PDB file of N, CA, C and O in Angstrom:
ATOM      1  N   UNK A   1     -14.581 -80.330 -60.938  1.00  0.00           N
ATOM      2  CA  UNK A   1     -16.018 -80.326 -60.794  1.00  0.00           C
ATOM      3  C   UNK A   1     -16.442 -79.041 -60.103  1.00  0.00           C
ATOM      4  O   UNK A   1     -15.923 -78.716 -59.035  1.00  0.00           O
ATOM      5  N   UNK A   2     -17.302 -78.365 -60.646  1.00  0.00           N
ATOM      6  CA  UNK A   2     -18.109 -77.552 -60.152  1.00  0.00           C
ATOM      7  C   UNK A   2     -18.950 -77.759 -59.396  1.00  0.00           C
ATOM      8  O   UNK A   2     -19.921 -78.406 -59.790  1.00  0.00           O
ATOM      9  N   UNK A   3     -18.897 -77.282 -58.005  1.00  0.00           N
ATOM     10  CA  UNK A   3     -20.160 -77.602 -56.707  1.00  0.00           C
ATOM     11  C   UNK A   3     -20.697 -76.205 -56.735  1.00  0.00           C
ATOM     12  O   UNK A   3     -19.976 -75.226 -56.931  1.00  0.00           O
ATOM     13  N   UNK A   4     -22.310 -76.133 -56.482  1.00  0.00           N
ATOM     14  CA  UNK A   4     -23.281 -75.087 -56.507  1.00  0.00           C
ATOM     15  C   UNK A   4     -23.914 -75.842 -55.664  1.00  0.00           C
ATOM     16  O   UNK A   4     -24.166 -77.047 -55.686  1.00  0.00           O
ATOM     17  N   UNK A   5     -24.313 -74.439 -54.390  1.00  0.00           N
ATOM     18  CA  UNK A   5     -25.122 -74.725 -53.145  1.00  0.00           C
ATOM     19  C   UNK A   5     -26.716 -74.408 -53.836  1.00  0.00           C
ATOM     20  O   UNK A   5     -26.608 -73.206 -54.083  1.00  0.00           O
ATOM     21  N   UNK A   6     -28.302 -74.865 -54.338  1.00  0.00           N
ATOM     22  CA  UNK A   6     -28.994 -74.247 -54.358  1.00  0.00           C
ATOM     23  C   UNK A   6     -30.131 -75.298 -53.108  1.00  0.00           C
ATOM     24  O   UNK A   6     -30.059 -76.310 -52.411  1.00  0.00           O
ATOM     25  N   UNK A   7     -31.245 -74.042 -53.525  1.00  0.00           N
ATOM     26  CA  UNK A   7     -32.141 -74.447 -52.200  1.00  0.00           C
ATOM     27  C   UNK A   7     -33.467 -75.036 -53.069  1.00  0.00           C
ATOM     28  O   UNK A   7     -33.346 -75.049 -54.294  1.00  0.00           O
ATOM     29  N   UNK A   8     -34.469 -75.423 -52.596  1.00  0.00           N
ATOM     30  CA  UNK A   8     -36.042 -75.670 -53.554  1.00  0.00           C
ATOM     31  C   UNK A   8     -36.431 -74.470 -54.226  1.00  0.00           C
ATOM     32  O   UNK A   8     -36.599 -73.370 -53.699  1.00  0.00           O
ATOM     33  N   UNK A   9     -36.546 -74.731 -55.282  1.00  0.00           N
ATOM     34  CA  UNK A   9     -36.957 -73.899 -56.703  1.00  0.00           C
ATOM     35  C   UNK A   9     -36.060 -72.564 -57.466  1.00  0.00           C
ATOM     36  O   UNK A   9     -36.318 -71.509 -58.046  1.00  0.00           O
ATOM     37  N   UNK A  10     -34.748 -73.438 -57.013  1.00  0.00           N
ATOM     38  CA  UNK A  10     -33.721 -72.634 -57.257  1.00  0.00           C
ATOM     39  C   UNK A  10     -32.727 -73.587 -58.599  1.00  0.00           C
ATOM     40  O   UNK A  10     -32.483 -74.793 -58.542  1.00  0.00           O
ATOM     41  N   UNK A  11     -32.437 -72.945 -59.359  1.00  0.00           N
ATOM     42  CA  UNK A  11     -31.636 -73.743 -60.419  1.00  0.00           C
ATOM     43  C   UNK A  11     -30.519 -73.518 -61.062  1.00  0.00           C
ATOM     44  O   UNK A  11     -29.769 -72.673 -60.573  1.00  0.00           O
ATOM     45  N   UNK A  12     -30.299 -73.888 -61.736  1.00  0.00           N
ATOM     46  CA  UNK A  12     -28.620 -73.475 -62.480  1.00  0.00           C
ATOM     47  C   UNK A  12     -29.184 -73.618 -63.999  1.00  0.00           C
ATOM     48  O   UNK A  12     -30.274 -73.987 -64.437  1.00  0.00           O
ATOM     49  N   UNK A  13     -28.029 -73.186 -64.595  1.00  0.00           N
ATOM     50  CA  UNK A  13     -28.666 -73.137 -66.151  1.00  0.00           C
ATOM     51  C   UNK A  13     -27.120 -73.773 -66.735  1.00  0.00           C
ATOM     52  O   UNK A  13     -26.087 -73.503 -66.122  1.00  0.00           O
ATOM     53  N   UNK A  14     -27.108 -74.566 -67.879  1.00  0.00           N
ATOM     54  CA  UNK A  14     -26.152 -74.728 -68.555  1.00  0.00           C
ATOM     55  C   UNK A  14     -26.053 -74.907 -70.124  1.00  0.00           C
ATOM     56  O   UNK A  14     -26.721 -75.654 -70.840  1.00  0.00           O
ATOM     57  N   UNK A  15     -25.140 -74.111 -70.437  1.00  0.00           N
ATOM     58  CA  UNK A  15     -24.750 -74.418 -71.998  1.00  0.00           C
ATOM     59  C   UNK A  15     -25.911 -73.098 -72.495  1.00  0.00           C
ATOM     60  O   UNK A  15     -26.147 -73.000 -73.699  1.00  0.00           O
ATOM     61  N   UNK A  16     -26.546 -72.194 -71.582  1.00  0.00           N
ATOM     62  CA  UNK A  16     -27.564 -71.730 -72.028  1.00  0.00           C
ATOM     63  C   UNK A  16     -28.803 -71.960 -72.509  1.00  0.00           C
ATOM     64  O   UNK A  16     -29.590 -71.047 -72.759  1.00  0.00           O
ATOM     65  N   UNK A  17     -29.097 -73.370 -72.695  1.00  0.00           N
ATOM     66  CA  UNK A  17     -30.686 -73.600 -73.032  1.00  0.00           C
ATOM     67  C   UNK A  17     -30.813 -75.600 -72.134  1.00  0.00           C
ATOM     68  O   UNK A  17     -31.477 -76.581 -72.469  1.00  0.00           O
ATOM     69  N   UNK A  18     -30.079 -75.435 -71.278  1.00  0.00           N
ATOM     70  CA  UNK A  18     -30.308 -76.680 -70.051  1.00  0.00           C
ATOM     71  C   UNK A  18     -30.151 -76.251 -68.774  1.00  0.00           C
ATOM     72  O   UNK A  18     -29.095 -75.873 -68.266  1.00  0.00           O
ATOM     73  N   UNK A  19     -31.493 -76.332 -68.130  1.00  0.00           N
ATOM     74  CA  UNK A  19     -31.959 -75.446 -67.037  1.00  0.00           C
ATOM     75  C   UNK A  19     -32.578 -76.887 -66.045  1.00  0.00           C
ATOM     76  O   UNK A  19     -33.438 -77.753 -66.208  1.00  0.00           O
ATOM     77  N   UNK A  20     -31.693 -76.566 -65.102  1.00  0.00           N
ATOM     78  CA  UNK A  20     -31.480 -77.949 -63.839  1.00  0.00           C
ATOM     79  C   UNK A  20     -32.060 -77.022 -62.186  1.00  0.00           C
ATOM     80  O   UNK A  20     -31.454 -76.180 -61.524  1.00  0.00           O
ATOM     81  N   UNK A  21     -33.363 -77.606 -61.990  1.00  0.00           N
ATOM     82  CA  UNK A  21     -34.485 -77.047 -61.366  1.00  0.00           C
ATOM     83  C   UNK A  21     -34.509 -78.052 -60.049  1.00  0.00           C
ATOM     84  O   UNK A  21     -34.713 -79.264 -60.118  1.00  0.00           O
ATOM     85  N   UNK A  22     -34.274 -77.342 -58.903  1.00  0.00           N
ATOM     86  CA  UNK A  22     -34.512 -78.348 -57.288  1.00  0.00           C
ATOM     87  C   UNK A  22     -35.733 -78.211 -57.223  1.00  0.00           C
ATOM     88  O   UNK A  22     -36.278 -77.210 -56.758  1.00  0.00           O
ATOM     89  N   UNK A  23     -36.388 -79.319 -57.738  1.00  0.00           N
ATOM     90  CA  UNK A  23     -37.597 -79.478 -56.935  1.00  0.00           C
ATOM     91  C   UNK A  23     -38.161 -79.568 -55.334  1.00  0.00           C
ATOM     92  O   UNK A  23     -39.137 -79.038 -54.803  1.00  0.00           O
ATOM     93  N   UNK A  24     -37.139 -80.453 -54.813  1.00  0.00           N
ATOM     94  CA  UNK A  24     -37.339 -80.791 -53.360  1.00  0.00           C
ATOM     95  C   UNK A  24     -36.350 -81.725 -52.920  1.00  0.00           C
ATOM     96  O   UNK A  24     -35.757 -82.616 -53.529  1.00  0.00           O
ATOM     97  N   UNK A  25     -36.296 -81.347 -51.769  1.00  0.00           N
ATOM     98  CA  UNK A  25     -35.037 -83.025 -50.980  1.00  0.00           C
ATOM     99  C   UNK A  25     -35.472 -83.154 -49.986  1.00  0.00           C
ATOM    100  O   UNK A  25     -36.031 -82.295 -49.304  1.00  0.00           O
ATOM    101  N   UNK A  26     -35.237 -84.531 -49.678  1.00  0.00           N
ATOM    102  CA  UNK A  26     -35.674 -85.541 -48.773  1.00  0.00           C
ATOM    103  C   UNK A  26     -34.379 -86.288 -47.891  1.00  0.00           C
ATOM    104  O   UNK A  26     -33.216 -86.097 -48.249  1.00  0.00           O
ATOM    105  N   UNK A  27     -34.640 -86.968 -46.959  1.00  0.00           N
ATOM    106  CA  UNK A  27     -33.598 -87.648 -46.539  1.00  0.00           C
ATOM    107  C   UNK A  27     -33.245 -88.570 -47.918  1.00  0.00           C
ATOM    108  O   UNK A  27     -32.096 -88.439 -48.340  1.00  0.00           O
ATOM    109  N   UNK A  28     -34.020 -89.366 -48.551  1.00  0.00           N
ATOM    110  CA  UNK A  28     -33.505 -89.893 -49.482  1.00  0.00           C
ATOM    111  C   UNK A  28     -33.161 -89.308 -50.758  1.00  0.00           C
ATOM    112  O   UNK A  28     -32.841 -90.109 -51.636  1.00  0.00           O
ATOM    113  N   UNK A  29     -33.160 -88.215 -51.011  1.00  0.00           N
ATOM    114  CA  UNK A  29     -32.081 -87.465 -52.168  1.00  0.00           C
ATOM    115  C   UNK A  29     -33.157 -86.419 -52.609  1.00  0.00           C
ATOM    116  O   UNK A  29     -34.228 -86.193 -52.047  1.00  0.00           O
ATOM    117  N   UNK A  30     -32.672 -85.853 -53.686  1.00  0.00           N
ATOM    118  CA  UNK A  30     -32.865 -84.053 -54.320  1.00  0.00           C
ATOM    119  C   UNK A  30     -33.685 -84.980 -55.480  1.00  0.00           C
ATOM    120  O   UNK A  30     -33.550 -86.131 -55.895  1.00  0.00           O
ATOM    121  N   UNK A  31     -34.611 -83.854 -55.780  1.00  0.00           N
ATOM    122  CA  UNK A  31     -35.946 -84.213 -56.633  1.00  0.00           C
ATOM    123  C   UNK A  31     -35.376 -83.039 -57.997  1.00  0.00           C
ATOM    124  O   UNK A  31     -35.732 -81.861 -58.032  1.00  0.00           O
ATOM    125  N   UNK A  32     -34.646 -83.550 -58.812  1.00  0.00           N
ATOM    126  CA  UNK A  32     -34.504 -82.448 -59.973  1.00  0.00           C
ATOM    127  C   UNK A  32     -35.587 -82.108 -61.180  1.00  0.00           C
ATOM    128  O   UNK A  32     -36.189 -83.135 -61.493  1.00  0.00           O
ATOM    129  N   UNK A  33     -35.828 -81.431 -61.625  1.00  0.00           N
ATOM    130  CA  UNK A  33     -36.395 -81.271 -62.914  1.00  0.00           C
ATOM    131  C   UNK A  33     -35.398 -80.607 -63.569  1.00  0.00           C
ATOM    132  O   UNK A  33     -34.645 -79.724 -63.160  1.00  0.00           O
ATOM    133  N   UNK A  34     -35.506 -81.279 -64.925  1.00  0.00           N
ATOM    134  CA  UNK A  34     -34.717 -81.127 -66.468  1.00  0.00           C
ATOM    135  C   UNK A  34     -35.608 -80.168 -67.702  1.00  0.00           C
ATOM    136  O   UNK A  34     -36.367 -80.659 -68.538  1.00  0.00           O
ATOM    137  N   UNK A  35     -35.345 -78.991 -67.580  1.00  0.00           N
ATOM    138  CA  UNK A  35     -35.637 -78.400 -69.303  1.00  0.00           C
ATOM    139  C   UNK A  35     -34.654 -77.993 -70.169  1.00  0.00           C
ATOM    140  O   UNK A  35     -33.910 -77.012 -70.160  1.00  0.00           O
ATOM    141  N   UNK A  36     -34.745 -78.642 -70.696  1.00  0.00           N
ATOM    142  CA  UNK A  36     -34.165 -79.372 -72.435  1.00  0.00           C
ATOM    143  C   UNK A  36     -34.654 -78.919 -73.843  1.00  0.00           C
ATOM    144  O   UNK A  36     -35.877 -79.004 -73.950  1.00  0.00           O
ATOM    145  N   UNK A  37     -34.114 -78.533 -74.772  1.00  0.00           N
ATOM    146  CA  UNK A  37     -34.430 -78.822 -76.207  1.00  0.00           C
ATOM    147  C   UNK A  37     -34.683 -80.889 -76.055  1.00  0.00           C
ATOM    148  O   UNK A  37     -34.125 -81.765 -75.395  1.00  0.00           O
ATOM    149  N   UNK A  38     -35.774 -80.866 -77.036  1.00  0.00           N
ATOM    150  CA  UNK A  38     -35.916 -82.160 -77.295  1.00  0.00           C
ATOM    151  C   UNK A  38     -34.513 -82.955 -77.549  1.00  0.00           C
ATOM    152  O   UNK A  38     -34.293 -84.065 -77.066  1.00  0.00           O
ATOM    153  N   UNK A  39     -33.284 -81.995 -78.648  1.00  0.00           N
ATOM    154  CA  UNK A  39     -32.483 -83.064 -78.973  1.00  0.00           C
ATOM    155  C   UNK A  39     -31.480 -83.265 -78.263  1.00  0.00           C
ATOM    156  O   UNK A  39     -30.503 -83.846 -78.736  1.00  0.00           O
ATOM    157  N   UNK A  40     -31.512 -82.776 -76.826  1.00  0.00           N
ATOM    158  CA  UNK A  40     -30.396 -83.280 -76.045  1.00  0.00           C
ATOM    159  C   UNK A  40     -30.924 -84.239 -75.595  1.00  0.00           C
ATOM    160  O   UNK A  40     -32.093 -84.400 -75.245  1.00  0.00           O
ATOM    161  N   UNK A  41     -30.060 -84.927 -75.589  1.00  0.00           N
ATOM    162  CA  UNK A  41     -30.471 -86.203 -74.507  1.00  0.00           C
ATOM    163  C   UNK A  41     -29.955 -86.119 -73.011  1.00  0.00           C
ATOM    164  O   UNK A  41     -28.839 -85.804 -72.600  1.00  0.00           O
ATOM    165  N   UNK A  42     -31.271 -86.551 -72.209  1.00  0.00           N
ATOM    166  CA  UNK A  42     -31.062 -86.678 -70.845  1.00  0.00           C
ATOM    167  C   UNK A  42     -31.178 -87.774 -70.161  1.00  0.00           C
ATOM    168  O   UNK A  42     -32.389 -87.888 -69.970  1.00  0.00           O
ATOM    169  N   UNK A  43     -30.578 -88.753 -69.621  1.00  0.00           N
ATOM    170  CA  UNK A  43     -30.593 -89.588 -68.895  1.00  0.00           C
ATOM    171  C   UNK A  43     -29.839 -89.859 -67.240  1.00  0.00           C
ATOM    172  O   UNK A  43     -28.664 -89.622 -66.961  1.00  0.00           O
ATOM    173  N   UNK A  44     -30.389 -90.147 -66.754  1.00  0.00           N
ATOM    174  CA  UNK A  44     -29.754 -91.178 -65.203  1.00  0.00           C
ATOM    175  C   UNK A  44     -28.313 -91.803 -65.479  1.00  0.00           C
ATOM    176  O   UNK A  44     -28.140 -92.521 -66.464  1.00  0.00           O
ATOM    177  N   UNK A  45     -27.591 -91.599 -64.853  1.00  0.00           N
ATOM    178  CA  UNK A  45     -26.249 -92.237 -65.149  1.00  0.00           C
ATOM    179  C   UNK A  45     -26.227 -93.019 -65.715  1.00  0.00           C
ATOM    180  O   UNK A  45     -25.696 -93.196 -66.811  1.00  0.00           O
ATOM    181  N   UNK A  46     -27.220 -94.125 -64.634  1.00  0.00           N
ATOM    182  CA  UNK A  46     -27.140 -95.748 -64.900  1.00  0.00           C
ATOM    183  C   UNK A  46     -27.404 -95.807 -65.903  1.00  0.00           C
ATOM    184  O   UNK A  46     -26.671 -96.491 -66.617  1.00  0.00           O
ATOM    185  N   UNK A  47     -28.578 -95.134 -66.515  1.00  0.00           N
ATOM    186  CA  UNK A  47     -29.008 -95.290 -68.070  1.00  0.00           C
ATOM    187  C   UNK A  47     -28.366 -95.288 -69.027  1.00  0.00           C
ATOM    188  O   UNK A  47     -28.467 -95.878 -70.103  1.00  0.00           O
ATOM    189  N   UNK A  48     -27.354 -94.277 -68.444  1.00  0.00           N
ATOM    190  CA  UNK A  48     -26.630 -93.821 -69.383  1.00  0.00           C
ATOM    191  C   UNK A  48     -25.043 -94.818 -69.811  1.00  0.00           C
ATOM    192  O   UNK A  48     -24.352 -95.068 -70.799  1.00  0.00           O
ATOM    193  N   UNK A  49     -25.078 -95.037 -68.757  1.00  0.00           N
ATOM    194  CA  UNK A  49     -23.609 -96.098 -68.889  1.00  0.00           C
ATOM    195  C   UNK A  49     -24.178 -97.791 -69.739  1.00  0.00           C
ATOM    196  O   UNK A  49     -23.456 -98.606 -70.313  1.00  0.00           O
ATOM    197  N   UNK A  50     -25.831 -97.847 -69.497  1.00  0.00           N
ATOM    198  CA  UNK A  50     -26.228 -98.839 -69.817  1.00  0.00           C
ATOM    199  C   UNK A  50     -26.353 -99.021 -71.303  1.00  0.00           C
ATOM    200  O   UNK A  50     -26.111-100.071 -71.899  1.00  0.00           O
ATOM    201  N   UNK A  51     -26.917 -97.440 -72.056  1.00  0.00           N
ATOM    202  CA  UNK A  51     -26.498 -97.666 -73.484  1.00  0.00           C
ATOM    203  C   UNK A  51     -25.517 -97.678 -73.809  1.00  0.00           C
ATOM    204  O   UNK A  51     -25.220 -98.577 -74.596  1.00  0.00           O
ATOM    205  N   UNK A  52     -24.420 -96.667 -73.384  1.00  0.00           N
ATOM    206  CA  UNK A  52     -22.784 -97.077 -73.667  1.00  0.00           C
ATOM    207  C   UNK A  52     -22.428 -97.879 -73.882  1.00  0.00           C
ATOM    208  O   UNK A  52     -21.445 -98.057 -74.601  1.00  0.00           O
ATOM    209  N   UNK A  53     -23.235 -98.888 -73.224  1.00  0.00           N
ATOM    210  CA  UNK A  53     -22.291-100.389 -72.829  1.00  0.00           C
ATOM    211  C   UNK A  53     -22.852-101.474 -74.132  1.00  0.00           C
ATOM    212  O   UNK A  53     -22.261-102.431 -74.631  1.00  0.00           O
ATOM    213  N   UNK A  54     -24.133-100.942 -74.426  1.00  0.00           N
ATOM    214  CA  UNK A  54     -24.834-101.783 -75.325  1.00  0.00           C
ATOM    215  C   UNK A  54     -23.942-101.198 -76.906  1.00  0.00           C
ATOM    216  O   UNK A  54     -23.479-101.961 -77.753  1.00  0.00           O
ATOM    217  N   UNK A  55     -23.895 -99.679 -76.953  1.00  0.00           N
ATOM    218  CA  UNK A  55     -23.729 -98.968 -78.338  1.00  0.00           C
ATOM    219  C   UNK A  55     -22.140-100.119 -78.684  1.00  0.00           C
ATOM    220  O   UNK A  55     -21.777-100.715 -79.698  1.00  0.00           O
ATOM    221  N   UNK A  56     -21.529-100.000 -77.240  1.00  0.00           N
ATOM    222  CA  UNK A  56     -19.976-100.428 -77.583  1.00  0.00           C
ATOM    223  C   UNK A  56     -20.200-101.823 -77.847  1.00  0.00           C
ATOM    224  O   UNK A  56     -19.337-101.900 -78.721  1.00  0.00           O
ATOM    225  N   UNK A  57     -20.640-102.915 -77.793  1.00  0.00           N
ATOM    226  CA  UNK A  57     -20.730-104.233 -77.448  1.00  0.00           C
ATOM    227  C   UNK A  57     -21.649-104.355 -79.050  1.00  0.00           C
ATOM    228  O   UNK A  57     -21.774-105.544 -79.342  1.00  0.00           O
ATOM    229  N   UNK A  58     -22.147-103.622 -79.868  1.00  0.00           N
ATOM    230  CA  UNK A  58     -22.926-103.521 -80.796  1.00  0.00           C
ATOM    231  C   UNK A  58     -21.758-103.066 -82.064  1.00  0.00           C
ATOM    232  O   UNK A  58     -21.758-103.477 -83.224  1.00  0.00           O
ATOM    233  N   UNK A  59     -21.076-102.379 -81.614  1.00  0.00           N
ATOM    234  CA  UNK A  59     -19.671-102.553 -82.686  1.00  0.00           C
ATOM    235  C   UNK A  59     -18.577-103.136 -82.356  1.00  0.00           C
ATOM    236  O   UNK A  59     -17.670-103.113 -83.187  1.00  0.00           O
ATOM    237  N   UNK A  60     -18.359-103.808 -81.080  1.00  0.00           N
ATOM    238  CA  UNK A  60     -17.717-104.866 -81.484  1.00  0.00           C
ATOM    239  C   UNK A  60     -17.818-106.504 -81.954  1.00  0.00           C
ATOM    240  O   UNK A  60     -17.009-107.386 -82.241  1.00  0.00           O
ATOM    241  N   UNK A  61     -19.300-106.375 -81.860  1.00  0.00           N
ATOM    242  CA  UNK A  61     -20.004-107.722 -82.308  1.00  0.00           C
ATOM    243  C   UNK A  61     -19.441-108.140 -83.634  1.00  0.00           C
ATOM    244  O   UNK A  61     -19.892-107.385 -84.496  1.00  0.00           O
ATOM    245  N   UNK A  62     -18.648-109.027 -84.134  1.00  0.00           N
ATOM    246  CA  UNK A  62     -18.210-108.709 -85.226  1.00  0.00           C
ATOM    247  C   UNK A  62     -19.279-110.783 -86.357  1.00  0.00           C
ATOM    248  O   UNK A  62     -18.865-111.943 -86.359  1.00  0.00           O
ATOM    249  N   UNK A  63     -19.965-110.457 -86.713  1.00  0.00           N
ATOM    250  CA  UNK A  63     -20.876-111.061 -87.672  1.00  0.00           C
ATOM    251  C   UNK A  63     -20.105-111.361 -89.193  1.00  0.00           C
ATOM    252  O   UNK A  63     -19.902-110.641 -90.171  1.00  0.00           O
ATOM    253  N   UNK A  64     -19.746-112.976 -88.835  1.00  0.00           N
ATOM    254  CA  UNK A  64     -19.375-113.301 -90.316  1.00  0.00           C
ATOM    255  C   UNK A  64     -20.153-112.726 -91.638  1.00  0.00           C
ATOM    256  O   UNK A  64     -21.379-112.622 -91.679  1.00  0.00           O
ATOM    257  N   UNK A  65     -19.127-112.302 -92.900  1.00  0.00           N
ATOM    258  CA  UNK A  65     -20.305-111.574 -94.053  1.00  0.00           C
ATOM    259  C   UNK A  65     -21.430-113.174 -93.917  1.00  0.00           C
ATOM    260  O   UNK A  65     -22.603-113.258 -93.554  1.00  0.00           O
ATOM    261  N   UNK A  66     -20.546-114.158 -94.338  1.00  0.00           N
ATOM    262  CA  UNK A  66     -22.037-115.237 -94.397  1.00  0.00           C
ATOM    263  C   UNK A  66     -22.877-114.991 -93.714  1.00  0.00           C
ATOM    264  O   UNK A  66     -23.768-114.570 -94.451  1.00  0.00           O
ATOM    265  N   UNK A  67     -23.294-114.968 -92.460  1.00  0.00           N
ATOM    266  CA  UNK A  67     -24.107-114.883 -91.584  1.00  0.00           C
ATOM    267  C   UNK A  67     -24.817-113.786 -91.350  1.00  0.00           C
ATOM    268  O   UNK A  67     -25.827-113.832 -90.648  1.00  0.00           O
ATOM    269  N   UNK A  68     -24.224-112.283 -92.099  1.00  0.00           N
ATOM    270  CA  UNK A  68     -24.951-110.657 -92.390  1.00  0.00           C
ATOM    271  C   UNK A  68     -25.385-110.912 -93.559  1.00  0.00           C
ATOM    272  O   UNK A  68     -25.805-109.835 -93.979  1.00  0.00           O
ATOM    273  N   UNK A  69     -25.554-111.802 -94.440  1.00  0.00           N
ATOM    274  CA  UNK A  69     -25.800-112.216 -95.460  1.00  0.00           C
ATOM    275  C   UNK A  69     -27.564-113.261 -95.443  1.00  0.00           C
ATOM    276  O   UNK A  69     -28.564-113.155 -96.152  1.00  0.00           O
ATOM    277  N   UNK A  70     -27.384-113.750 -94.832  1.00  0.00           N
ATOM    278  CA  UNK A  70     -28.742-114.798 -93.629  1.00  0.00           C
ATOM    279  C   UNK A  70     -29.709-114.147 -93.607  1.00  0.00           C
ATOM    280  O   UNK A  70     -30.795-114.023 -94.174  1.00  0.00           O
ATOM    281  N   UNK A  71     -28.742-113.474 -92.339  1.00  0.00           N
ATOM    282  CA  UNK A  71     -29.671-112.233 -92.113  1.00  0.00           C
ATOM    283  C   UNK A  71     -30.521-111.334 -92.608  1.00  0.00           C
ATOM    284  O   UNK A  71     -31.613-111.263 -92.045  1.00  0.00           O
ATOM    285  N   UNK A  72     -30.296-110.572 -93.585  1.00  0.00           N
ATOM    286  CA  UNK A  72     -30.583-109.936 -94.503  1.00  0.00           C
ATOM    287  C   UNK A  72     -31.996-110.486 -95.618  1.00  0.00           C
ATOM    288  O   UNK A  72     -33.018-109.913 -95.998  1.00  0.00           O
ATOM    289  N   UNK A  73     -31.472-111.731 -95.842  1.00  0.00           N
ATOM    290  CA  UNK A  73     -32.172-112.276 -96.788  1.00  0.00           C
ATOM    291  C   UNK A  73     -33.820-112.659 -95.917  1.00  0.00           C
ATOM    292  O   UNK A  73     -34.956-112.401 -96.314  1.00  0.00           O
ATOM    293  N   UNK A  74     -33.446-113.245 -94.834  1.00  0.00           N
ATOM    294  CA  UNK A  74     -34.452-113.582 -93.956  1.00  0.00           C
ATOM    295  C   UNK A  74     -35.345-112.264 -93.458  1.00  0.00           C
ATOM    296  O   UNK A  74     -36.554-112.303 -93.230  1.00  0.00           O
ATOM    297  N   UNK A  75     -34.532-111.146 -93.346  1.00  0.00           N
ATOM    298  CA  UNK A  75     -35.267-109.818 -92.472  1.00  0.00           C
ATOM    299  C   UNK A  75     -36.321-109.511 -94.240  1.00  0.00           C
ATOM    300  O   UNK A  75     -37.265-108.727 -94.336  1.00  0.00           O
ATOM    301  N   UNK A  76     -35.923-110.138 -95.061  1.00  0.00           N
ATOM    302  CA  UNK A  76     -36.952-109.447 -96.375  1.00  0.00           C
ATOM    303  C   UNK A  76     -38.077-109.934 -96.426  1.00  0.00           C
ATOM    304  O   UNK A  76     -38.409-111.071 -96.090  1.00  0.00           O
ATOM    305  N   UNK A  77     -38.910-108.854 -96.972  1.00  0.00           N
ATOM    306  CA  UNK A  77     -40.410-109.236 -96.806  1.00  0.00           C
ATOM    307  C   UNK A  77     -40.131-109.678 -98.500  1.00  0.00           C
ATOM    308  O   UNK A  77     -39.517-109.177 -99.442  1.00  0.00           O
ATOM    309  N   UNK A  78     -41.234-111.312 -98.197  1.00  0.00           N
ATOM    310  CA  UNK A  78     -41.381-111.998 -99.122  1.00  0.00           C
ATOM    311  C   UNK A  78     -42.692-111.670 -99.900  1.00  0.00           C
ATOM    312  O   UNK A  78     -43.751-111.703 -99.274  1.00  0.00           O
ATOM    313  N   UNK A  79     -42.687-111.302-101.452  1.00  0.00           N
ATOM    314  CA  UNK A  79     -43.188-110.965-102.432  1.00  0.00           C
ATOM    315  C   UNK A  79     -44.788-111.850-102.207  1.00  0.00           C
ATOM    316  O   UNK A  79     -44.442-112.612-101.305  1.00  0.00           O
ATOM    317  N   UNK A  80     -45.955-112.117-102.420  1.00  0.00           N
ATOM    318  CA  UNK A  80     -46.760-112.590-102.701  1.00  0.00           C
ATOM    319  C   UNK A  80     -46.667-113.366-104.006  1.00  0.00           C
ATOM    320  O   UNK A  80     -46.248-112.771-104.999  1.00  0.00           O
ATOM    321  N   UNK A  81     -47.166-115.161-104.120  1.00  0.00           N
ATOM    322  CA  UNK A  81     -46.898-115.149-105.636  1.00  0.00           C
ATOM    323  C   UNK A  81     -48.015-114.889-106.201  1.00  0.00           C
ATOM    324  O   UNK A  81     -48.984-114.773-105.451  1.00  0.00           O
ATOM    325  N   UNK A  82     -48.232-114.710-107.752  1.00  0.00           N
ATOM    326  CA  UNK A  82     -48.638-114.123-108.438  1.00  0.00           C
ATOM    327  C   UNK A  82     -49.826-115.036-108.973  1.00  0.00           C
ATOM    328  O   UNK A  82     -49.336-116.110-109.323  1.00  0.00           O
ATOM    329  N   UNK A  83     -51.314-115.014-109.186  1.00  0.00           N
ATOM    330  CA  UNK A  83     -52.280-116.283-109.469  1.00  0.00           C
ATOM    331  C   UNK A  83     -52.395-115.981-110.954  1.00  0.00           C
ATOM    332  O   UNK A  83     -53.074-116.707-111.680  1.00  0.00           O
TER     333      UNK A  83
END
């Protein structure tokens, strides 16, 4: 791990276009700002471990074909009948 000492309005840059900005610190922790291209994604750890946890638990869900079959039929939008 890389440790960098900075002070308020001082930042680091990474990968070349993710630029990590000290806003301010407090006894209760450092105030960052994030500039980003839209398609990186940035999240909070927690956040981040929280989709992990969902993405993984979402392929191992394993759904009888009968029952992806249910499914399917039910998620369809039903036709209007015809007068």
């Amino acid at each position: 791990m890389l440790v960098i000492t900075r002070k308020p309005d001082q930042s680091i840059v990474i990968g070349g276009e993710v630029e990590v900005i000290v806003l301010g610190i407090t006894k209760e922790g450092v105030r960052l700002g994030i500039k980003a291209p839209r398609s990186v994604q940035v999240h909070r750890r927690e956040v981040f471990e929280a989709i992990a946890a969902e993405n993984k638990a979402a392929t191992e869900a394993r759904i009888p074909v009968q029952d992806a079959a249910a499914l399917l039929r039910a998620a369809q939008v039903r036709k209007p009948r015809a007068r």
